[in-house]
Backbone as JSON Lines, residues from 0, in Angstrom:
{"i":0,"aa":"X","n":[21.75,16.25,14.32],"ca":[22.16,15.03,13.67],"c":[21.94,15.18,12.16]}
{"i":1,"aa":"X","n":[22.9,14.77,11.36],"ca":[22.78,14.92,9.91],"c":[21.94,13.81,9.31]}
{"i":2,"aa":"X","n":[21.29,14.13,8.23],"ca":[20.45,13.16,7.53],"c":[21.29,12.4,6.51]}
{"i":3,"aa":"X","n":[20.97,11.13,6.36],"ca":[21.59,10.29,5.34],"c":[20.58,10.04,4.25]}
{"i":4,"aa":"X","n":[21.0,10.18,3.01],"ca":[20.11,9.94,1.88],"c":[20.5,8.61,1.23]}
{"i":5,"aa":"X","n":[19.48,7.8,0.97],"ca":[19.66,6.51,0.3],"c":[18.81,6.53,-0.97]}
{"i":6,"aa":"X","n":[19.4,6.07,-2.07],"ca":[18.64,6.02,-3.33],"c":[18.6,4.58,-3.85]}
{"i":7,"aa":"X","n":[17.62,4.32,-4.66],"ca":[17.4,3.0,-5.23],"c":[18.45,2.68,-6.29]}
{"i":8,"aa":"X","n":[18.97,1.47,-6.25],"ca":[19.72,0.93,-7.38],"c":[18.7,0.13,-8.18]}
{"i":9,"aa":"X","n":[18.2,0.72,-9.25],"ca":[17.07,0.13,-9.99],"c":[17.41,-1.22,-10.61]}
{"i":10,"aa":"X","n":[18.68,-1.52,-10.8],"ca":[19.03,-2.83,-11.36],"c":[18.86,-3.94,-10.34]}
{"i":11,"aa":"X","n":[18.66,-3.58,-9.07],"ca":[18.42,-4.57,-8.02],"c":[17.09,-4.32,-7.32]}
{"i":12,"aa":"X","n":[16.12,-3.86,-8.07],"ca":[14.82,-3.56,-7.48],"c":[13.7,-4.2,-8.26]}
{"i":13,"aa":"X","n":[12.65,-4.58,-7.55],"ca":[11.48,-5.17,-8.18],"c":[10.26,-4.85,-7.32]}
{"i":14,"aa":"X","n":[9.18,-4.45,-7.97],"ca":[7.9,-4.27,-7.3],"c":[6.86,-5.01,-8.13]}
{"i":15,"aa":"X","n":[6.18,-5.95,-7.49],"ca":[5.18,-6.73,-8.23],"c":[3.87,-6.79,-7.46]}
{"i":16,"aa":"X","n":[2.83,-7.18,-8.19],"ca":[1.51,-7.36,-7.58],"c":[0.94,-8.68,-8.07]}
{"i":17,"aa":"X","n":[0.03,-9.21,-7.26],"ca":[-0.59,-10.49,-7.57],"c":[-2.06,-10.38,-7.21]}
{"i":18,"aa":"X","n":[-2.94,-10.8,-8.14],"ca":[-4.37,-10.73,-7.9],"c":[-5.03,-11.96,-8.51]}
{"i":19,"aa":"X","n":[-6.07,-12.46,-7.85],"ca":[-6.79,-13.64,-8.35],"c":[-7.48,-13.32,-9.67]}
{"i":20,"aa":"X","n":[-7.4,-14.27,-10.6],"ca":[-8.08,-14.18,-11.89],"c":[-8.95,-15.42,-12.04]}
{"i":21,"aa":"X","n":[-10.23,-15.22,-12.33],"ca":[-11.23,-16.28,-12.41],"c":[-11.35,-17.04,-11.09]}
{"i":22,"aa":"X","n":[-10.74,-16.5,-10.06],"ca":[-10.75,-17.03,-8.7],"c":[-10.09,-18.41,-8.59]}
{"i":23,"aa":"X","n":[-9.28,-18.78,-9.6],"ca":[-8.61,-20.08,-9.57],"c":[-7.09,-19.98,-9.66]}
{"i":24,"aa":"X","n":[-6.59,-18.85,-10.11],"ca":[-5.13,-18.66,-10.21],"c":[-4.83,-17.17,-10.1]}
{"i":25,"aa":"X","n":[-3.56,-16.84,-10.12],"ca":[-3.15,-15.44,-9.96],"c":[-2.59,-14.86,-11.24]}
{"i":26,"aa":"X","n":[-2.86,-13.58,-11.45],"ca":[-2.15,-12.79,-12.45],"c":[-1.05,-12.06,-11.68]}
{"i":27,"aa":"X","n":[0.16,-12.12,-12.2],"ca":[1.28,-11.44,-11.58],"c":[1.75,-10.33,-12.51]}
{"i":28,"aa":"X","n":[1.89,-9.15,-11.97],"ca":[2.37,-8.02,-12.74],"c":[3.48,-7.31,-12.0]}
{"i":29,"aa":"X","n":[4.14,-6.41,-12.7],"ca":[5.24,-5.66,-12.1],"c":[5.25,-4.25,-12.67]}
{"i":30,"aa":"X","n":[5.9,-3.38,-11.96],"ca":[6.16,-2.04,-12.46],"c":[7.63,-1.99,-12.85]}
{"i":31,"aa":"X","n":[7.9,-1.74,-14.12],"ca":[9.27,-1.75,-14.61],"c":[10.03,-0.47,-14.28]}
{"i":32,"aa":"X","n":[9.29,0.62,-14.06],"ca":[9.93,1.89,-13.72],"c":[9.34,2.42,-12.41]}
{"i":33,"aa":"X","n":[10.21,2.57,-11.44],"ca":[9.81,3.14,-10.16],"c":[11.03,3.76,-9.5]}
{"i":34,"aa":"X","n":[10.78,4.61,-8.53],"ca":[11.86,5.27,-7.82],"c":[11.58,5.21,-6.32]}
{"i":35,"aa":"X","n":[12.64,5.16,-5.56],"ca":[12.54,5.1,-4.11],"c":[13.67,5.92,-3.52]}
{"i":36,"aa":"X","n":[13.33,6.77,-2.57],"ca":[14.32,7.57,-1.86],"c":[14.01,7.47,-0.37]}
{"i":37,"aa":"X","n":[15.04,7.27,0.41],"ca":[14.88,7.17,1.86],"c":[15.88,8.13,2.51]}
{"i":38,"aa":"X","n":[15.39,8.92,3.45],"ca":[16.25,9.76,4.29],"c":[16.19,9.21,5.7]}
{"i":39,"aa":"X","n":[17.37,9.04,6.29],"ca":[17.43,8.48,7.65],"c":[18.23,9.41,8.55]}
{"i":40,"aa":"X","n":[17.94,9.29,9.83],"ca":[18.75,9.97,10.84],"c":[19.61,8.95,11.58]}
{"i":41,"aa":"X","n":[19.19,7.71,11.55],"ca":[19.91,6.64,12.24],"c":[20.31,5.56,11.25]}
{"i":42,"aa":"X","n":[21.37,4.86,11.55],"ca":[21.83,3.79,10.67],"c":[20.8,2.66,10.56]}
{"i":43,"aa":"X","n":[19.98,2.48,11.57],"ca":[19.03,1.36,11.58],"c":[17.7,1.68,10.9]}
{"i":44,"aa":"X","n":[17.56,2.81,10.26],"ca":[16.36,3.22,9.53],"c":[15.15,3.44,10.43]}
{"i":45,"aa":"X","n":[15.36,3.48,11.75],"ca":[14.21,3.65,12.65],"c":[13.62,5.05,12.58]}
{"i":46,"aa":"X","n":[14.4,6.02,12.19],"ca":[13.9,7.37,12.02],"c":[14.16,7.75,10.56]}
{"i":47,"aa":"X","n":[13.14,7.59,9.74],"ca":[13.36,7.77,8.31],"c":[12.14,8.36,7.61]}
{"i":48,"aa":"X","n":[12.38,8.83,6.41],"ca":[11.31,9.28,5.52],"c":[11.46,8.47,4.23]}
{"i":49,"aa":"X","n":[10.37,7.86,3.8],"ca":[10.37,7.0,2.62],"c":[9.45,7.61,1.57]}
{"i":50,"aa":"X","n":[9.95,7.75,0.34],"ca":[9.14,8.27,-0.77],"c":[9.32,7.32,-1.95]}
{"i":51,"aa":"X","n":[8.21,6.74,-2.4],"ca":[8.2,5.79,-3.52],"c":[7.25,6.3,-4.59]}
{"i":52,"aa":"X","n":[7.65,6.19,-5.84],"ca":[6.78,6.54,-6.97],"c":[6.93,5.48,-8.05]}
{"i":53,"aa":"X","n":[5.8,4.97,-8.54],"ca":[5.81,4.02,-9.65],"c":[5.17,4.66,-10.87]}
{"i":54,"aa":"X","n":[5.77,4.43,-12.02],"ca":[5.23,4.88,-13.31],"c":[4.22,3.83,-13.77]}
{"i":55,"aa":"X","n":[2.94,4.17,-13.71],"ca":[1.88,3.2,-14.03],"c":[1.97,2.72,-15.47]}
{"i":56,"aa":"X","n":[2.46,3.56,-16.37],"ca":[2.59,3.16,-17.77],"c":[3.62,2.03,-17.95]}
{"i":57,"aa":"X","n":[4.45,1.79,-16.94],"ca":[5.45,0.72,-17.02],"c":[4.9,-0.62,-16.54]}
{"i":58,"aa":"X","n":[3.62,-0.65,-16.16],"ca":[2.98,-1.88,-15.7],"c":[3.13,-2.97,-16.75]}
{"i":59,"aa":"X","n":[3.46,-4.19,-16.32],"ca":[3.67,-5.3,-17.25],"c":[3.21,-6.6,-16.61]}
{"i":60,"aa":"X","n":[2.27,-7.29,-17.28],"ca":[1.8,-8.6,-16.82],"c":[2.14,-9.7,-17.83]}
{"i":61,"aa":"X","n":[2.98,-9.4,-18.79],"ca":[3.34,-10.32,-19.88],"c":[2.16,-10.61,-20.81]}
{"i":62,"aa":"X","n":[1.19,-9.72,-20.84],"ca":[0.06,-9.84,-21.76],"c":[-0.31,-8.42,-22.2]}
{"i":63,"aa":"X","n":[0.05,-8.07,-23.42],"ca":[-0.12,-6.7,-23.92],"c":[-1.58,-6.24,-23.83]}
{"i":64,"aa":"X","n":[-2.52,-7.11,-24.19],"ca":[-3.94,-6.73,-24.16],"c":[-4.39,-6.46,-22.72]}
{"i":65,"aa":"X","n":[-4.01,-7.34,-21.8],"ca":[-4.39,-7.14,-20.39],"c":[-3.73,-5.87,-19.84]}
{"i":66,"aa":"X","n":[-2.46,-5.64,-20.2],"ca":[-1.78,-4.42,-19.74],"c":[-2.53,-3.17,-20.2]}
{"i":67,"aa":"X","n":[-2.98,-3.18,-21.45],"ca":[-3.75,-2.05,-21.97],"c":[-5.03,-1.83,-21.18]}
{"i":68,"aa":"X","n":[-5.71,-2.93,-20.83],"ca":[-6.94,-2.81,-20.05],"c":[-6.64,-2.26,-18.66]}
{"i":69,"aa":"X","n":[-5.57,-2.75,-18.03],"ca":[-5.22,-2.26,-16.69],"c":[-4.84,-0.78,-16.7]}
{"i":70,"aa":"X","n":[-4.27,-0.31,-17.81],"ca":[-3.89,1.11,-17.92],"c":[-5.07,2.0,-18.3]}
{"i":71,"aa":"X","n":[-6.18,1.4,-18.71],"ca":[-7.35,2.16,-19.16],"c":[-8.11,2.74,-17.97]}
{"i":72,"aa":"X","n":[-9.16,3.5,-18.27],"ca":[-9.98,4.12,-17.22],"c":[-10.75,3.08,-16.4]}
{"i":73,"aa":"X","n":[-10.83,1.83,-16.88],"ca":[-11.46,0.78,-16.08],"c":[-10.67,0.48,-14.81]}
{"i":74,"aa":"X","n":[-9.36,0.7,-14.87],"ca":[-8.5,0.41,-13.72],"c":[-7.67,1.63,-13.34]}
{"i":75,"aa":"X","n":[-6.4,1.66,-13.72],"ca":[-5.48,2.7,-13.26],"c":[-5.67,4.05,-13.93]}
{"i":76,"aa":"X","n":[-6.24,4.09,-15.11],"ca":[-6.48,5.35,-15.84],"c":[-5.19,6.16,-15.96]}
{"i":77,"aa":"X","n":[-4.19,5.54,-16.61],"ca":[-2.86,6.13,-16.71],"c":[-2.86,7.51,-17.36]}
{"i":78,"aa":"X","n":[-3.82,7.79,-18.23],"ca":[-3.88,9.11,-18.88],"c":[-4.12,10.22,-17.86]}
{"i":79,"aa":"X","n":[-4.89,9.94,-16.83],"ca":[-5.19,10.94,-15.81],"c":[-4.41,10.76,-14.51]}
{"i":80,"aa":"X","n":[-3.95,9.55,-14.25],"ca":[-3.24,9.24,-13.0],"c":[-1.99,8.43,-13.33]}
{"i":81,"aa":"X","n":[-0.95,9.09,-13.82],"ca":[0.22,8.37,-14.33],"c":[1.13,7.76,-13.27]}
{"i":82,"aa":"X","n":[0.93,8.1,-12.0],"ca":[1.84,7.61,-10.97],"c":[1.1,7.04,-9.76]}
{"i":83,"aa":"X","n":[1.76,6.12,-9.11],"ca":[1.35,5.62,-7.8],"c":[2.39,6.15,-6.81]}
{"i":84,"aa":"X","n":[1.92,6.65,-5.67],"ca":[2.83,7.21,-4.66],"c":[2.65,6.49,-3.33]}
{"i":85,"aa":"X","n":[3.75,6.38,-2.61],"ca":[3.73,5.88,-1.24],"c":[4.7,6.73,-0.43]}
{"i":86,"aa":"X","n":[4.24,7.24,0.7],"ca":[5.1,8.0,1.6],"c":[4.92,7.47,3.01]}
{"i":87,"aa":"X","n":[6.04,7.38,3.71],"ca":[5.99,6.84,5.06],"c":[7.07,7.45,5.92]}
{"i":88,"aa":"X","n":[6.91,7.23,7.21],"ca":[7.9,7.68,8.18],"c":[8.71,6.5,8.68]}
{"i":89,"aa":"X","n":[8.89,6.43,9.95],"ca":[9.81,5.48,10.56],"c":[9.38,4.02,10.39]}
{"i":90,"aa":"X","n":[10.39,3.18,10.26],"ca":[10.2,1.74,10.26],"c":[10.42,1.26,11.69]}
{"i":91,"aa":"X","n":[9.49,0.48,12.2],"ca":[9.63,-0.09,13.53],"c":[10.12,-1.52,13.37]}
{"i":92,"aa":"X","n":[11.36,-1.77,13.8],"ca":[11.97,-3.09,13.65],"c":[11.97,-3.86,14.96]}
{"i":93,"aa":"X","n":[11.79,-5.16,14.82],"ca":[12.03,-6.12,15.89],"c":[12.94,-7.16,15.28]}
{"i":94,"aa":"X","n":[14.23,-7.03,15.54],"ca":[15.21,-7.85,14.83],"c":[15.33,-7.35,13.41]}
{"i":95,"aa":"X","n":[15.3,-8.27,12.45],"ca":[15.4,-7.9,11.03],"c":[14.03,-7.7,10.37]}
{"i":96,"aa":"X","n":[12.96,-7.87,11.15],"ca":[11.61,-7.7,10.61],"c":[11.02,-6.4,11.12]}
{"i":97,"aa":"X","n":[10.33,-5.7,10.22],"ca":[9.78,-4.42,10.62],"c":[8.42,-4.15,10.02]}
{"i":98,"aa":"X","n":[7.85,-3.05,10.47],"ca":[6.56,-2.58,10.0],"c":[6.73,-1.13,9.58]}
{"i":99,"aa":"X","n":[6.23,-0.81,8.39],"ca":[6.29,0.54,7.86],"c":[4.88,1.0,7.56]}
{"i":100,"aa":"X","n":[4.39,1.97,8.32],"ca":[3.06,2.53,8.1],"c":[3.19,3.76,7.23]}
{"i":101,"aa":"X","n":[2.35,3.84,6.2],"ca":[2.43,4.98,5.3],"c":[1.13,5.23,4.58]}
{"i":102,"aa":"X","n":[1.2,6.13,3.62],"ca":[0.03,6.54,2.84],"c":[0.26,6.16,1.38]}
{"i":103,"aa":"X","n":[-0.62,5.34,0.83],"ca":[-0.56,4.91,-0.56],"c":[-1.59,5.7,-1.36]}
{"i":104,"aa":"X","n":[-1.16,6.25,-2.5],"ca":[-2.06,7.01,-3.37],"c":[-2.11,6.35,-4.74]}
{"i":105,"aa":"X","n":[-3.33,5.96,-5.13],"ca":[-3.62,5.41,-6.45],"c":[-4.85,6.14,-6.96]}
{"i":106,"aa":"X","n":[-4.8,6.66,-8.18],"ca":[-5.92,7.4,-8.77],"c":[-6.35,8.59,-7.89]}
{"i":107,"aa":"X","n":[-5.4,9.25,-7.28],"ca":[-5.65,10.38,-6.37],"c":[-6.47,10.02,-5.15]}
{"i":108,"aa":"X","n":[-6.52,8.74,-4.82],"ca":[-7.17,8.27,-3.59],"c":[-6.05,7.81,-2.66]}
{"i":109,"aa":"X","n":[-5.99,8.41,-1.48],"ca":[-4.93,8.11,-0.53],"c":[-5.52,7.38,0.67]}
{"i":110,"aa":"X","n":[-4.88,6.25,1.01],"ca":[-5.32,5.43,2.14],"c":[-4.09,4.98,2.93]}
{"i":111,"aa":"X","n":[-4.26,4.78,4.24],"ca":[-3.15,4.24,5.03],"c":[-2.96,2.75,4.74]}
{"i":112,"aa":"X","n":[-1.71,2.33,4.64],"ca":[-1.4,0.91,4.5],"c":[-0.2,0.59,5.39]}
{"i":113,"aa":"X","n":[-0.01,-0.69,5.64],"ca":[1.13,-1.16,6.42],"c":[1.92,-2.16,5.59]}
{"i":114,"aa":"X","n":[3.22,-1.89,5.46],"ca":[4.12,-2.82,4.78],"c":[4.86,-3.64,5.84]}
{"i":115,"aa":"X","n":[4.95,-4.94,5.61],"ca":[5.83,-5.78,6.41],"c":[7.18,-5.78,5.71]}
{"i":116,"aa":"X","n":[8.23,-5.43,6.44],"ca":[9.55,-5.21,5.86],"c":[10.55,-6.18,6.48]}
{"i":117,"aa":"X","n":[11.36,-6.8,5.63],"ca":[12.48,-7.62,6.09],"c":[13.77,-6.92,5.68]}
{"i":118,"aa":"X","n":[14.65,-6.73,6.66],"ca":[15.93,-6.08,6.41],"c":[16.95,-7.15,6.06]}
{"i":119,"aa":"X","n":[17.57,-7.02,4.88],"ca":[18.56,-7.99,4.43],"c":[19.95,-7.74,4.95]}
{"i":120,"aa":"X","n":[20.22,-6.51,5.39],"ca":[21.53,-6.18,5.93],"c":[22.23,-5.09,5.15]}
{"i":121,"aa":"X","n":[23.44,-4.8,5.6],"ca":[24.31,-3.81,4.96],"c":[25.5,-4.53,4.34]}
{"i":122,"aa":"X","n":[26.04,-3.96,3.27],"ca":[27.31,-4.41,2.73],"c":[27.85,-3.33,1.81]}
{"i":123,"aa":"X","n":[29.13,-3.37,1.58],"ca":[29.77,-2.42,0.66],"c":[29.98,-3.08,-0.69]}
{"i":124,"aa":"X","n":[29.74,-2.31,-1.75],"ca":[29.96,-2.83,-3.1],"c":[31.43,-2.71,-3.48]}
{"i":125,"aa":"X","n":[31.77,-3.06,-4.72],"ca":[33.16,-3.05,-5.18],"c":[33.77,-1.65,-5.23]}
{"i":126,"aa":"X","n":[32.91,-0.62,-5.21],"ca":[33.39,0.76,-5.2],"c":[33.43,1.35,-3.79]}
{"i":127,"aa":"X","n":[33.09,0.53,-2.81],"ca":[33.12,0.98,-1.42],"c":[31.86,1.67,-0.94]}
{"i":128,"aa":"X","n":[30.83,1.72,-1.79],"ca":[29.57,2.38,-1.39],"c":[28.75,1.45,-0.49]}
{"i":129,"aa":"X","n":[28.2,2.04,0.56],"ca":[27.38,1.28,1.5],"c":[26.0,1.04,0.9]}
{"i":130,"aa":"X","n":[25.55,-0.21,0.97],"ca":[24.25,-0.6,0.45],"c":[23.43,-1.26,1.56]}
{"i":131,"aa":"X","n":[22.11,-1.16,1.41],"ca":[21.19,-1.81,2.33],"c":[20.12,-2.51,1.5]}
{"i":132,"aa":"X","n":[19.75,-3.72,1.91],"ca":[18.74,-4.48,1.17],"c":[17.49,-4.71,2.0]}
{"i":133,"aa":"X","n":[16.35,-4.63,1.33],"ca":[15.06,-4.83,1.98],"c":[14.13,-5.61,1.07]}
{"i":134,"aa":"X","n":[13.25,-6.38,1.67],"ca":[12.09,-6.92,0.95],"c":[10.85,-6.47,1.72]}
{"i":135,"aa":"X","n":[9.73,-6.41,1.01],"ca":[8.51,-5.93,1.65],"c":[7.3,-6.6,1.03]}
{"i":136,"aa":"X","n":[6.19,-6.57,1.77],"ca":[4.93,-7.1,1.26],"c":[3.77,-6.49,2.02]}
{"i":137,"aa":"X","n":[2.64,-6.46,1.35],"ca":[1.4,-6.01,1.97],"c":[0.23,-6.51,1.13]}
{"i":138,"aa":"X","n":[-0.96,-6.3,1.64],"ca":[-2.16,-6.65,0.89],"c":[-3.11,-5.46,0.98]}
{"i":139,"aa":"X","n":[-3.69,-5.1,-0.17],"ca":[-4.68,-4.01,-0.21],"c":[-5.93,-4.52,-0.91]}
{"i":140,"aa":"X","n":[-7.03,-3.8,-0.7],"ca":[-8.25,-4.04,-1.45],"c":[-8.27,-3.03,-2.59]}
{"i":141,"aa":"X","n":[-8.25,-3.49,-3.81],"ca":[-8.16,-2.59,-4.97],"c":[-9.33,-1.62,-5.03]}
{"i":142,"aa":"X","n":[-10.5,-2.03,-4.55],"ca":[-11.67,-1.16,-4.6],"c":[-11.51,0.07,-3.69]}
{"i":143,"aa":"X","n":[-10.68,-0.04,-2.67],"ca":[-10.41,1.12,-1.8],"c":[-9.76,2.26,-2.58]}
{"i":144,"aa":"X","n":[-9.16,1.93,-3.74],"ca":[-8.44,2.92,-4.54],"c":[-9.12,3.19,-5.88]}
{"i":145,"aa":"X","n":[-10.41,2.87,-5.97],"ca":[-11.16,3.17,-7.18],"c":[-10.9,2.24,-8.35]}
{"i":146,"aa":"X","n":[-10.28,1.09,-8.09],"ca":[-10.03,0.09,-9.14],"c":[-11.19,-0.91,-9.11]}
{"i":147,"aa":"X","n":[-12.34,-0.47,-9.59],"ca":[-13.6,-1.18,-9.35],"c":[-14.04,-2.14,-10.44]}
{"i":148,"aa":"X","n":[-13.47,-2.06,-11.64],"ca":[-13.97,-2.86,-12.75],"c":[-13.97,-4.34,-12.38]}
{"i":149,"aa":"X","n":[-15.01,-5.04,-12.82],"ca":[-15.09,-6.49,-12.68],"c":[-16.2,-6.99,-13.58]}
{"i":150,"aa":"X","n":[-16.29,-8.27,-13.71],"ca":[-17.4,-8.86,-14.45],"c":[-17.82,-10.14,-13.73]}
{"i":151,"aa":"X","n":[-19.12,-10.4,-13.75],"ca":[-19.66,-11.6,-13.11],"c":[-19.54,-12.76,-14.09]}
{"i":152,"aa":"X","n":[-19.03,-13.89,-13.6],"ca":[-18.88,-15.08,-14.42],"c":[-20.18,-15.87,-14.47]}
{"i":153,"aa":"X","n":[-20.28,-16.78,-15.41],"ca":[-21.5,-17.58,-15.59],"c":[-21.91,-18.34,-14.33]}
{"i":154,"aa":"X","n":[-20.93,-18.76,-13.54],"ca":[-21.26,-19.51,-12.32],"c":[-21.51,-18.59,-11.12]}
{"i":155,"aa":"X","n":[-21.5,-17.27,-11.36],"ca":[-21.78,-16.3,-10.3],"c":[-20.54,-15.73,-9.64]}
{"i":156,"aa":"X","n":[-19.38,-16.29,-9.93],"ca":[-18.14,-15.75,-9.36],"c":[-17.74,-14.46,-10.07]}
{"i":157,"aa":"X","n":[-16.61,-13.92,-9.66],"ca":[-16.11,-12.69,-10.29],"c":[-14.8,-12.98,-11.03]}
{"i":158,"aa":"X","n":[-14.53,-12.16,-12.04],"ca":[-13.33,-12.38,-12.85],"c":[-12.06,-12.0,-12.1]}
{"i":159,"aa":"X","n":[-12.06,-10.85,-11.41],"ca":[-10.85,-10.33,-10.76],"c":[-11.09,-10.22,-9.26]}
{"i":160,"aa":"X","n":[-10.18,-10.8,-8.48],"ca":[-10.29,-10.7,-7.03],"c":[-10.1,-9.27,-6.55]}
{"i":161,"aa":"X","n":[-10.57,-8.99,-5.36],"ca":[-10.44,-7.65,-4.79],"c":[-9.12,-7.45,-4.04]}
{"i":162,"aa":"X","n":[-8.61,-8.52,-3.44],"ca":[-7.36,-8.42,-2.69],"c":[-6.17,-8.46,-3.64]}
{"i":163,"aa":"X","n":[-5.27,-7.51,-3.46],"ca":[-4.05,-7.44,-4.26],"c":[-2.87,-7.56,-3.32]}
{"i":164,"aa":"X","n":[-2.03,-8.55,-3.59],"ca":[-0.8,-8.73,-2.8],"c":[0.32,-7.99,-3.51]}
{"i":165,"aa":"X","n":[0.98,-7.12,-2.79],"ca":[2.09,-6.33,-3.32],"c":[3.36,-6.78,-2.61]}
{"i":166,"aa":"X","n":[4.43,-6.96,-3.38],"ca":[5.7,-7.35,-2.78],"c":[6.85,-6.75,-3.58]}
{"i":167,"aa":"X","n":[8.0,-6.74,-2.96],"ca":[9.15,-6.2,-3.67],"c":[10.46,-6.46,-2.98]}
{"i":168,"aa":"X","n":[11.51,-6.23,-3.73],"ca":[12.9,-6.31,-3.26],"c":[13.58,-5.03,-3.7]}
{"i":169,"aa":"X","n":[14.29,-4.4,-2.81],"ca":[15.02,-3.18,-3.18],"c":[16.41,-3.19,-2.55]}
{"i":170,"aa":"X","n":[17.32,-2.54,-3.24],"ca":[18.66,-2.32,-2.73],"c":[18.92,-0.82,-2.8]}
{"i":171,"aa":"X","n":[19.3,-0.25,-1.67],"ca":[19.54,1.18,-1.58],"c":[21.03,1.46,-1.46]}
{"i":172,"aa":"X","n":[21.46,2.58,-2.03],"ca":[22.85,3.01,-1.95],"c":[22.91,4.31,-1.15]}
{"i":173,"aa":"X","n":[23.76,4.32,-0.13],"ca":[23.92,5.53,0.67],"c":[24.67,6.58,-0.14]}
{"i":174,"aa":"X","n":[24.14,7.79,-0.14],"ca":[24.76,8.9,-0.89],"c":[25.71,9.69,-0.01]}
């Protein structure tokens, strides 16, 4: 059986993260530059290989000072670890909802994670190219990946929550 290659249309892609700040609200950030490639054997993506890479230097929270801190050695250490990687195998679907188990690497620390995936469907664009749309989400503990910096607040709470919610929307084009 021949393999099908799908690539990201970056103009229709978004990967963001959300983490508690002062334990009362969320900071939302995004990666402006990332790449995703999927190889499938079946049209339904049940037998596939997924490779995702994010450029950590493209991190953006709409606050230049905070972005600089997140890129520093206190957090992502972009000078030594410029990329985040995710690799996975098959997506297990039940209807349009699926689960994708894979390996996430941040700061050269690799841990298994599970993405909840929603399949948006297939359609052809104006040039006749087949496209597939997906949304995904998961939650990780940032400390599992060496993102340990924090500070204790005057009332005893912490400045930055440990749980990070990751979500995204992607559109793939069949090659």
